[in-house]
Amino acid sequence: MEYEVVIGMEIHVEIDTKSKVFCGCKNEFHAPANSHVCPVCLGMPGALPVMNREMVNKSVAVGLALNCEISRWSKMDRKNYFYPDQSKNYQISQFDLPLCHDGSCEFEVNGEINKIGITRAHLEEDTARNDHTQGIGESGIDFNRCGVSLLEIVTEPDLRSAEQTYAFLNHLKQTLLYLGVSDCNMEEGSLRAEPNISVRPVGQKEFGIKSEVKNVASFSGVQKAIEYEFKRQVKALKKGETLIQETRGWDADQGITVPQRTKESAHDYRYFPEPDLIPIAVDEAWEQEIRESLPELPLARKHRTTEQYSLSDYDAGVLTASREMADYFEACVAAGAPAKLATNWITGDLQALISDAKADITNIKITPEQLAAMIGLIEDGTISGKIAKDILPDMFESGKEPKVIVEENGLVQISDLSELEGIIREILTQHPGPVEDFRSGKMQAKGFLVGQSMKATKGKANPKVVNQILDQLLNEE
Amino acid sequence: MSKITTEDVEYVAGLAQLILDDDSKERLVHEMGDILNYMDALNELDTEDIEPMMHVLDLANVYREDEVKKSLSKEDVFKNAPKSEGDYFLVPRILDNTES
Amino acid sequence: MSQEIIQKTAHELHDDLRSGATTATALAEAQLAHIDGHDDKVKAYLETWNDEALAQAAAIDDALSKGNDPGLLAGIPIGLKDNLVTTTGTTGCSSQILKGFESPYTATAVQKLYDAGGVMMGKLNMDEFAMGSSTENSSMQKTANPWNLNCVPGGSSGGSAASVAANEAVISIGSDTGGSIRQPAAFCGCVGLKPTYGRVSRYGLIAFASSLDQIGPLTKDVEDSAWALNVLSGKDPHDATSADLPVPDYREALGKDINDITIGLPKEYFTDSLGDDMRQKIETAVDVLKAQGAKVVEVELPHTNHGIAVYYILATAEASANLARFDGVRYGFRHPDAKDVKEMYTMTKSEGFGPEVQRRIMLGTYVLSSGYYDAYYKKAQKVRALIRRDFDQAFEKCDIIATPTTPASAFEFGAKSQDPLEMYLNDIYTTTANLAGVPAISLPCGLTEQQLPAGLQLIGKPFAEADLFRVSHAYEQNRGFDMGHAPIA
Ligand SMILES: [Zn+2]
């Protein structure tokens, strides 16, 4: 029997608010343990949560980007469970009235548009970190992360392969980065993706028994966990075993999943409406205001970039991988650079410099206008492409105008006919052999003479003009 | 016949993280049973078309602005802690099945 | 002289302090000395803040001598229920699980009292986590009723009521979830106000049932109650459920006539379960209001009988979550023998919480647990809506609803603690105001045959505390008798 895998995702995104979701403590990853805590996020007696408005704004933005309906009336609930990753022993979350629901998301897999249903996106608070290195038999707790703004996105079980899931997750991350709502730093846990995986015989409508995989630290980990679970579940079914719905942990070192928390009462969370918080009512006007502030999203921008600048699908994809690079590109073109040349320089030499410097396109010294100016210097013959490649690192280092660098180093291309003619006549005199060869029909001898001319001018000679003069002189006699 | 059983009481005690001795369980079976029986009087009311009331205040959209406020000093953070070391609160080891 | 001074009300002392008839320091010293001399019998205070109180009083005297106005309650000795967090002293909710807790912050309501110049005397006993109607559930001590030391002071703000009745505080602050200010005020013969839900910030009030809890004053007379509410009220950015409505000067409501007022008497409150003695006290009180020009009509509050069930479902459910945080991790008691986290939770809670608290956590956990939510919690929320509707409809016919505060006066220690359900039923007249979120006040309306105070409850429209004070004041000024002082006062 052939089996197919069915995958749905639960994605936790730390929303990039300056303060936590219910208190004024700073939302900062790199800080000494328990330095960003207050009565509210420490769950001190008598302390009360108050919702961060920016959390609602940014969550609605995500919801709209995922084509969700935004609830006109939404509320927070308490999810009760005892574990030392909570200060109150309940997590403030949303149960039956999530802020965003019933959306969908289109993404590309190998150039094909795929679509996934978004069940819901709801607001909650992040948990504390447990540190098990605090000595024998004890665990340390750091509440800095406790109460950080967290959005949980739940998808429909619409994914059918590990590869497709990987593509979706990358697209989602790209979208969140475009929206500017999260830094999506997976090492720091700003983005956590947990797959729900089941298998079923091909052609069967009913879903199989799913397992929920936790502790996956990267998208490639998700991909591997799906591949592993598919094999494990199919093997079990083929042996006639019955699968149970369970939570499993991903062991990245061994590349396997292992069962976690199987107690029967594990999911009696006793949700009830959070009496300390007031309902969230996003009306049409508020929704519209957020909708209007949304940036152009990745797929649309890629499509427009292809059309507007007559670029290949591949080029447009690379340029719009991040909103910042796409902005850089468009600024460069707006400053006069031809689109294709700008693309080549940005995705080629400039990108290499950025990668080597472990920098970011948003904080490099070379401006899009300077890059356009450099391309302009090539275009008008002031410098050769070769010289341009040489000065780009200088521009990257110093932030100087390309023209200034060219002038300071005397790199202006020699295009003057009489000057070049003099130099070339000299070379012809020095190398009678190749001249003779050429005249007797050995065309490749011309290449040698061009090279000698470029050498003599330290690369500054305009290759086009050199060719012209050579043709003229060699045919003279 | 009480409205709830010893097993119910044990299940709920597990959720609430309470340890009950046999006498307490027995007592709670009856006390909770009595109270729940009394509460069942609500069933005589037809509430089909009634919206559940979560808040007596007719309010929506109460927010704080996204501003960073001062957190507690280290002294205030740990002054009531039963056990702490360095920057951490310490608890006895966390076993995987702790979450109830 | 010192006996006389501590018997005075806040508004009287306000004038004395400004006329130079007394000083804040003299007042604080007299108050502390009176507590010292009486509290071994009453046991209202869990701790007193002698040094801090005297330092505060000295600062008030200094300000007054310079001609500055140190605030409406400047120099007034105030006692605080042990569930209001303060950076001064400890806050323990009369529970072993929180005993000795030193809060890093002060409750908004208490801060407002400080800002108004109030001199804080210390922390007052209560039922553990405000769960109870007699203060017998305190894990710390038994507080007695100053009118009869064999009787309970009521609860859960028993220490607050007893301290005012025994003149151990001029004003005390309590909290009311299902009657916890009004019932002890009635038992101890003082004025107890539960404001409209949202009128006073709950920030720093250790939560029992968040959707019902409200802080309010217990005072010697109605005027002090109005003064206190002036100070306590207002929107707090730290409490999303505090109302963003203007705070009128409640003092202006006092002394005005009540010719335009209609008093509603809900027939559901005047049934056979109400003793003749108590019934007669209430009827007499209503006659006083009638004589002052108020119209009296009968109204209906048809869901009154369901109030207790709704209340105990919602309150215990919320409490089961609110009390989850007492786990021995960040503050409070942790059982020393716990070997892992699971044991830390179970051993800490089982030893740290008293029997009534554990019972309510069990009940609240049960009604929220899988399969029972709709039958109990959701059903209770729906009936809560009906109860609120009852009040809205009744208030179309009247401005103020008058009822007894309790079915009977204070009972003796141990009389009701055997049967929890019977104890719960004692709250029958008070819980509905919390469920509906409306303001209610309990006023002394004479002594019963047992020489114990009886309480008249007046319930107002949401945020109509001014009307409540106007009618209350009219009653108090014209009731035609003096309550006198408790034997221990
Ligand atoms: Zn905080």
GROMACS .gro file of N, CA, C and O in nm, chain B residues 6-72:
model
  268
  483THR      N    1  -1.501   0.923   4.440
  483THR     CA    2  -1.364   0.939   4.490
  483THR      C    3  -1.268   0.959   4.374
  483THR      O    4  -1.173   1.038   4.383
  484GLU      N    5  -1.296   0.888   4.264
  484GLU     CA    6  -1.208   0.902   4.147
  484GLU      C    7  -1.213   1.046   4.092
  484GLU      O    8  -1.110   1.102   4.054
  485ASP      N    9  -1.333   1.103   4.090
  485ASP     CA   10  -1.346   1.243   4.045
  485ASP      C   11  -1.261   1.335   4.134
  485ASP      O   12  -1.189   1.422   4.085
  486VAL      N   13  -1.273   1.312   4.264
  486VAL     CA   14  -1.199   1.396   4.359
  486VAL      C   15  -1.049   1.380   4.336
  486VAL      O   16  -0.974   1.478   4.336
  487GLU      N   17  -1.007   1.257   4.314
  487GLU     CA   18  -0.864   1.233   4.291
  487GLU      C   19  -0.817   1.299   4.162
  487GLU      O   20  -0.708   1.357   4.156
  488TYR      N   21  -0.900   1.290   4.060
  488TYR     CA   22  -0.863   1.351   3.931
  488TYR      C   23  -0.847   1.503   3.946
  488TYR      O   24  -0.749   1.562   3.902
  489VAL      N   25  -0.946   1.564   4.014
  489VAL     CA   26  -0.943   1.710   4.032
  489VAL      C   27  -0.825   1.750   4.120
  489VAL      O   28  -0.755   1.848   4.092
  490ALA      N   29  -0.799   1.672   4.224
  490ALA     CA   30  -0.685   1.702   4.311
  490ALA      C   31  -0.556   1.696   4.231
  490ALA      O   32  -0.465   1.778   4.251
  491GLY      N   33  -0.550   1.603   4.137
  491GLY     CA   34  -0.432   1.595   4.050
  491GLY      C   35  -0.416   1.720   3.966
  491GLY      O   36  -0.306   1.775   3.955
  492LEU      N   37  -0.524   1.768   3.910
  492LEU     CA   38  -0.519   1.891   3.831
  492LEU      C   39  -0.477   2.010   3.917
  492LEU      O   40  -0.402   2.097   3.874
  493ALA      N   41  -0.527   2.012   4.041
  493ALA     CA   42  -0.503   2.126   4.130
  493ALA      C   43  -0.374   2.112   4.208
  493ALA      O   44  -0.339   2.200   4.286
  494GLN      N   45  -0.302   2.002   4.188
  494GLN     CA   46  -0.176   1.977   4.258
  494GLN      C   47  -0.194   1.971   4.409
  494GLN      O   48  -0.115   2.024   4.486
  495LEU      N   49  -0.301   1.905   4.452
  495LEU     CA   50  -0.323   1.888   4.596
  495LEU      C   51  -0.311   1.739   4.631
  495LEU      O   52  -0.351   1.653   4.553
  496ILE      N   53  -0.253   1.713   4.747
  496ILE     CA   54  -0.248   1.575   4.797
  496ILE      C   55  -0.357   1.562   4.904
  496ILE      O   56  -0.363   1.644   4.995
  497LEU      N   57  -0.441   1.464   4.890
  497LEU     CA   58  -0.548   1.446   4.987
  497LEU      C   59  -0.534   1.310   5.054
  497LEU      O   60  -0.506   1.210   4.987
  498ASP      N   61  -0.553   1.308   5.186
  498ASP     CA   62  -0.556   1.176   5.251
  498ASP      C   63  -0.696   1.117   5.233
  498ASP      O   64  -0.787   1.183   5.183
  499ASP      N   65  -0.711   0.993   5.273
  499ASP     CA   66  -0.838   0.924   5.248
  499ASP      C   67  -0.957   0.993   5.315
  499ASP      O   68  -1.065   1.003   5.258
  500ASP      N   69  -0.933   1.043   5.436
  500ASP     CA   70  -1.041   1.112   5.507
  500ASP      C   71  -1.084   1.238   5.431
  500ASP      O   72  -1.204   1.265   5.416
  501SER      N   73  -0.986   1.312   5.384
  501SER     CA   74  -1.019   1.435   5.311
  501SER      C   75  -1.095   1.403   5.184
  501SER      O   76  -1.189   1.472   5.146
  502LYS      N   77  -1.052   1.297   5.117
  502LYS     CA   78  -1.121   1.258   4.994
  502LYS      C   79  -1.266   1.227   5.023
  502LYS      O   80  -1.358   1.273   4.954
  503GLU      N   81  -1.285   1.146   5.127
  503GLU     CA   82  -1.419   1.106   5.167
  503GLU      C   83  -1.504   1.229   5.198
  503GLU      O   84  -1.618   1.244   5.152
  504ARG      N   85  -1.446   1.320   5.276
  504ARG     CA   86  -1.517   1.441   5.316
  504ARG      C   87  -1.553   1.524   5.192
  504ARG      O   88  -1.665   1.572   5.176
  505LEU      N   89  -1.456   1.538   5.101
  505LEU     CA   90  -1.479   1.621   4.983
  505LEU      C   91  -1.583   1.559   4.888
  505LEU      O   92  -1.658   1.630   4.824
  506VAL      N   93  -1.586   1.427   4.883
  506VAL     CA   94  -1.687   1.362   4.800
  506VAL      C   95  -1.825   1.411   4.844
  506VAL      O   96  -1.910   1.444   4.762
  507HIS      N   97  -1.845   1.419   4.975
  507HIS     CA   98  -1.976   1.461   5.025
  507HIS      C   99  -1.997   1.611   5.018
  507HIS      O  100  -2.101   1.657   4.969
  508GLU      N  101  -1.898   1.686   5.062
  508GLU     CA  102  -1.914   1.832   5.061
  508GLU      C  103  -1.929   1.886   4.919
  508GLU      O  104  -2.020   1.965   4.891
  509MET      N  105  -1.842   1.841   4.833
  509MET     CA  106  -1.852   1.890   4.695
  509MET      C  107  -1.980   1.839   4.630
  509MET      O  108  -2.045   1.912   4.555
  510GLY      N  109  -2.016   1.717   4.663
  510GLY     CA  110  -2.140   1.661   4.611
  510GLY      C  111  -2.259   1.746   4.651
  510GLY      O  112  -2.345   1.780   4.568
  511ASP      N  113  -2.265   1.783   4.779
  511ASP     CA  114  -2.375   1.867   4.829
  511ASP      C  115  -2.379   2.001   4.756
  511ASP      O  116  -2.485   2.048   4.714
  512ILE      N  117  -2.262   2.061   4.746
  512ILE     CA  118  -2.257   2.194   4.685
  512ILE      C  119  -2.294   2.185   4.536
  512ILE      O  120  -2.370   2.267   4.485
  513LEU      N  121  -2.243   2.083   4.469
  513LEU     CA  122  -2.274   2.068   4.326
  513LEU      C  123  -2.422   2.038   4.306
  513LEU      O  124  -2.484   2.087   4.210
  514ASN      N  125  -2.479   1.961   4.396
  514ASN     CA  126  -2.624   1.938   4.391
  514ASN      C  127  -2.700   2.068   4.401
  514ASN      O  128  -2.795   2.094   4.328
  515TYR      N  129  -2.656   2.151   4.496
  515TYR     CA  130  -2.719   2.280   4.515
  515TYR      C  131  -2.706   2.364   4.387
  515TYR      O  132  -2.800   2.431   4.345
  516MET      N  133  -2.587   2.357   4.325
  516MET     CA  134  -2.562   2.435   4.203
  516MET      C  135  -2.649   2.387   4.087
  516MET      O  136  -2.680   2.462   3.995
  517ASP      N  137  -2.686   2.261   4.091
  517ASP     CA  138  -2.767   2.206   3.983
  517ASP      C  139  -2.903   2.275   3.971
  517ASP      O  140  -2.970   2.261   3.868
  518ALA      N  141  -2.942   2.350   4.074
  518ALA     CA  142  -3.068   2.424   4.066
  518ALA      C  143  -3.067   2.521   3.948
  518ALA      O  144  -3.172   2.561   3.898
  519LEU      N  145  -2.948   2.557   3.903
  519LEU     CA  146  -2.940   2.648   3.787
  519LEU      C  147  -3.002   2.585   3.663
  519LEU      O  148  -3.047   2.655   3.573
  520ASN      N  149  -3.002   2.452   3.659
  520ASN     CA  150  -3.053   2.384   3.540
  520ASN      C  151  -3.202   2.408   3.518
  520ASN      O  152  -3.253   2.387   3.409
  521GLU      N  153  -3.272   2.452   3.623
  521GLU     CA  154  -3.415   2.478   3.604
  521GLU      C  155  -3.439   2.606   3.522
  521GLU      O  156  -3.550   2.631   3.477
  522LEU      N  157  -3.334   2.685   3.503
  522LEU     CA  158  -3.350   2.808   3.427
  522LEU      C  159  -3.323   2.784   3.279
  522LEU      O  160  -3.227   2.718   3.243
  523ASP      N  161  -3.408   2.841   3.196
  523ASP     CA  162  -3.386   2.832   3.052
  523ASP      C  163  -3.293   2.946   3.012
  523ASP      O  164  -3.329   3.063   3.019
  524THR      N  165  -3.173   2.912   2.971
  524THR     CA  166  -3.076   3.016   2.935
  524THR      C  167  -3.032   3.004   2.790
  524THR      O  168  -2.928   3.055   2.750
  525GLU      N  169  -3.115   2.935   2.714
  525GLU     CA  170  -3.085   2.907   2.574
  525GLU      C  171  -3.035   3.031   2.497
  525GLU      O  172  -2.933   3.027   2.429
  526ASP      N  173  -3.109   3.141   2.510
  526ASP     CA  174  -3.077   3.259   2.429
  526ASP      C  175  -2.996   3.365   2.504
  526ASP      O  176  -2.985   3.479   2.460
  527ILE      N  177  -2.942   3.326   2.616
  527ILE     CA  178  -2.869   3.424   2.698
  527ILE      C  179  -2.719   3.417   2.666
  527ILE      O  180  -2.661   3.311   2.664
  528GLU      N  181  -2.660   3.533   2.642
  528GLU     CA  182  -2.514   3.540   2.622
  528GLU      C  183  -2.445   3.528   2.758
  528GLU      O  184  -2.483   3.597   2.853
  529PRO      N  185  -2.343   3.445   2.766
  529PRO     CA  186  -2.270   3.437   2.894
  529PRO      C  187  -2.206   3.573   2.926
  529PRO      O  188  -2.155   3.640   2.837
  530MET      N  189  -2.213   3.613   3.050
  530MET     CA  190  -2.157   3.742   3.090
  530MET      C  191  -2.015   3.722   3.143
  530MET      O  192  -1.995   3.654   3.242
  531MET      N  193  -1.918   3.781   3.072
  531MET     CA  194  -1.779   3.769   3.116
  531MET      C  195  -1.736   3.888   3.200
  531MET      O  196  -1.655   3.877   3.288
  532HIS      N  197  -1.789   4.004   3.163
  532HIS     CA  198  -1.752   4.126   3.234
  532HIS      C  199  -1.878   4.204   3.265
  532HIS      O  200  -1.965   4.214   3.179
  533VAL      N  201  -1.885   4.259   3.384
  533VAL     CA  202  -2.001   4.346   3.411
  533VAL      C  203  -1.982   4.482   3.347
  533VAL      O  204  -2.077   4.553   3.321
  534LEU      N  205  -1.854   4.517   3.320
  534LEU     CA  206  -1.829   4.646   3.257
  534LEU      C  207  -1.846   4.632   3.107
  534LEU      O  208  -1.797   4.538   3.047
  535ASP      N  209  -1.913   4.728   3.048
  535ASP     CA  210  -1.935   4.723   2.905
  535ASP      C  211  -1.817   4.791   2.836
  535ASP      O  212  -1.828   4.900   2.783
  536LEU      N  213  -1.704   4.724   2.840
  536LEU     CA  214  -1.580   4.786   2.791
  536LEU      C  215  -1.517   4.702   2.683
  536LEU      O  216  -1.534   4.580   2.679
  537ALA      N  217  -1.442   4.765   2.596
  537ALA     CA  218  -1.357   4.694   2.501
  537ALA      C  219  -1.234   4.781   2.475
  537ALA      O  220  -1.236   4.902   2.501
  538ASN      N  221  -1.128   4.718   2.426
  538ASN     CA  222  -1.010   4.791   2.383
  538ASN      C  223  -0.947   4.879   2.491
  538ASN      O  224  -0.941   5.001   2.477
  539VAL      N  225  -0.901   4.816   2.594
  539VAL     CA  226  -0.823   4.890   2.694
  539VAL      C  227  -0.678   4.843   2.679
  539VAL      O  228  -0.649   4.725   2.697
  540TYR      N  229  -0.592   4.935   2.642
  540TYR     CA  230  -0.453   4.896   2.612
  540TYR      C  231  -0.354   4.985   2.684
  540TYR      O  232  -0.386   5.094   2.727
  541ARG      N  233  -0.232   4.933   2.690
  541ARG     CA  234  -0.121   5.018   2.729
  541ARG      C  235  -0.039   5.044   2.602
  541ARG      O  236  -0.043   4.965   2.508
  542GLU      N  237   0.032   5.156   2.600
  542GLU     CA  238   0.118   5.183   2.485
  542GLU      C  239   0.244   5.100   2.500
  542GLU      O  240   0.281   5.061   2.611
  543ASP      N  241   0.309   5.075   2.387
  543ASP     CA  242   0.428   4.988   2.389
  543ASP      C  243   0.549   5.067   2.438
  543ASP      O  244   0.634   5.106   2.360
  544GLU      N  245   0.554   5.089   2.567
  544GLU     CA  246   0.664   5.165   2.626
  544GLU      C  247   0.735   5.080   2.730
  544GLU      O  248   0.670   5.011   2.808
  545VAL      N  249   0.867   5.091   2.731
  545VAL     CA  250   0.945   5.013   2.829
  545VAL      C  251   0.945   5.088   2.962
  545VAL      O  252   0.972   5.207   2.968
  546LYS      N  253   0.907   5.015   3.066
  546LYS     CA  254   0.908   5.072   3.201
  546LYS      C  255   1.015   5.001   3.283
  546LYS      O  256   1.060   4.893   3.247
  547LYS      N  257   1.050   5.062   3.391
  547LYS     CA  258   1.155   5.006   3.476
  547LYS      C  259   1.114   4.869   3.531
  547LYS      O  260   1.003   4.850   3.579
  548SER      N  261   1.205   4.775   3.524
  548SER     CA  262   1.180   4.644   3.585
  548SER      C  263   1.225   4.649   3.731
  548SER      O  264   1.277   4.750   3.777
  549LEU      N  265   1.202   4.539   3.802
  549LEU     CA  266   1.239   4.535   3.944
  549LEU      C  267   1.390   4.525   3.961
  549LEU      O  268   1.461   4.469   3.877
   0.00000   0.00000   0.00000
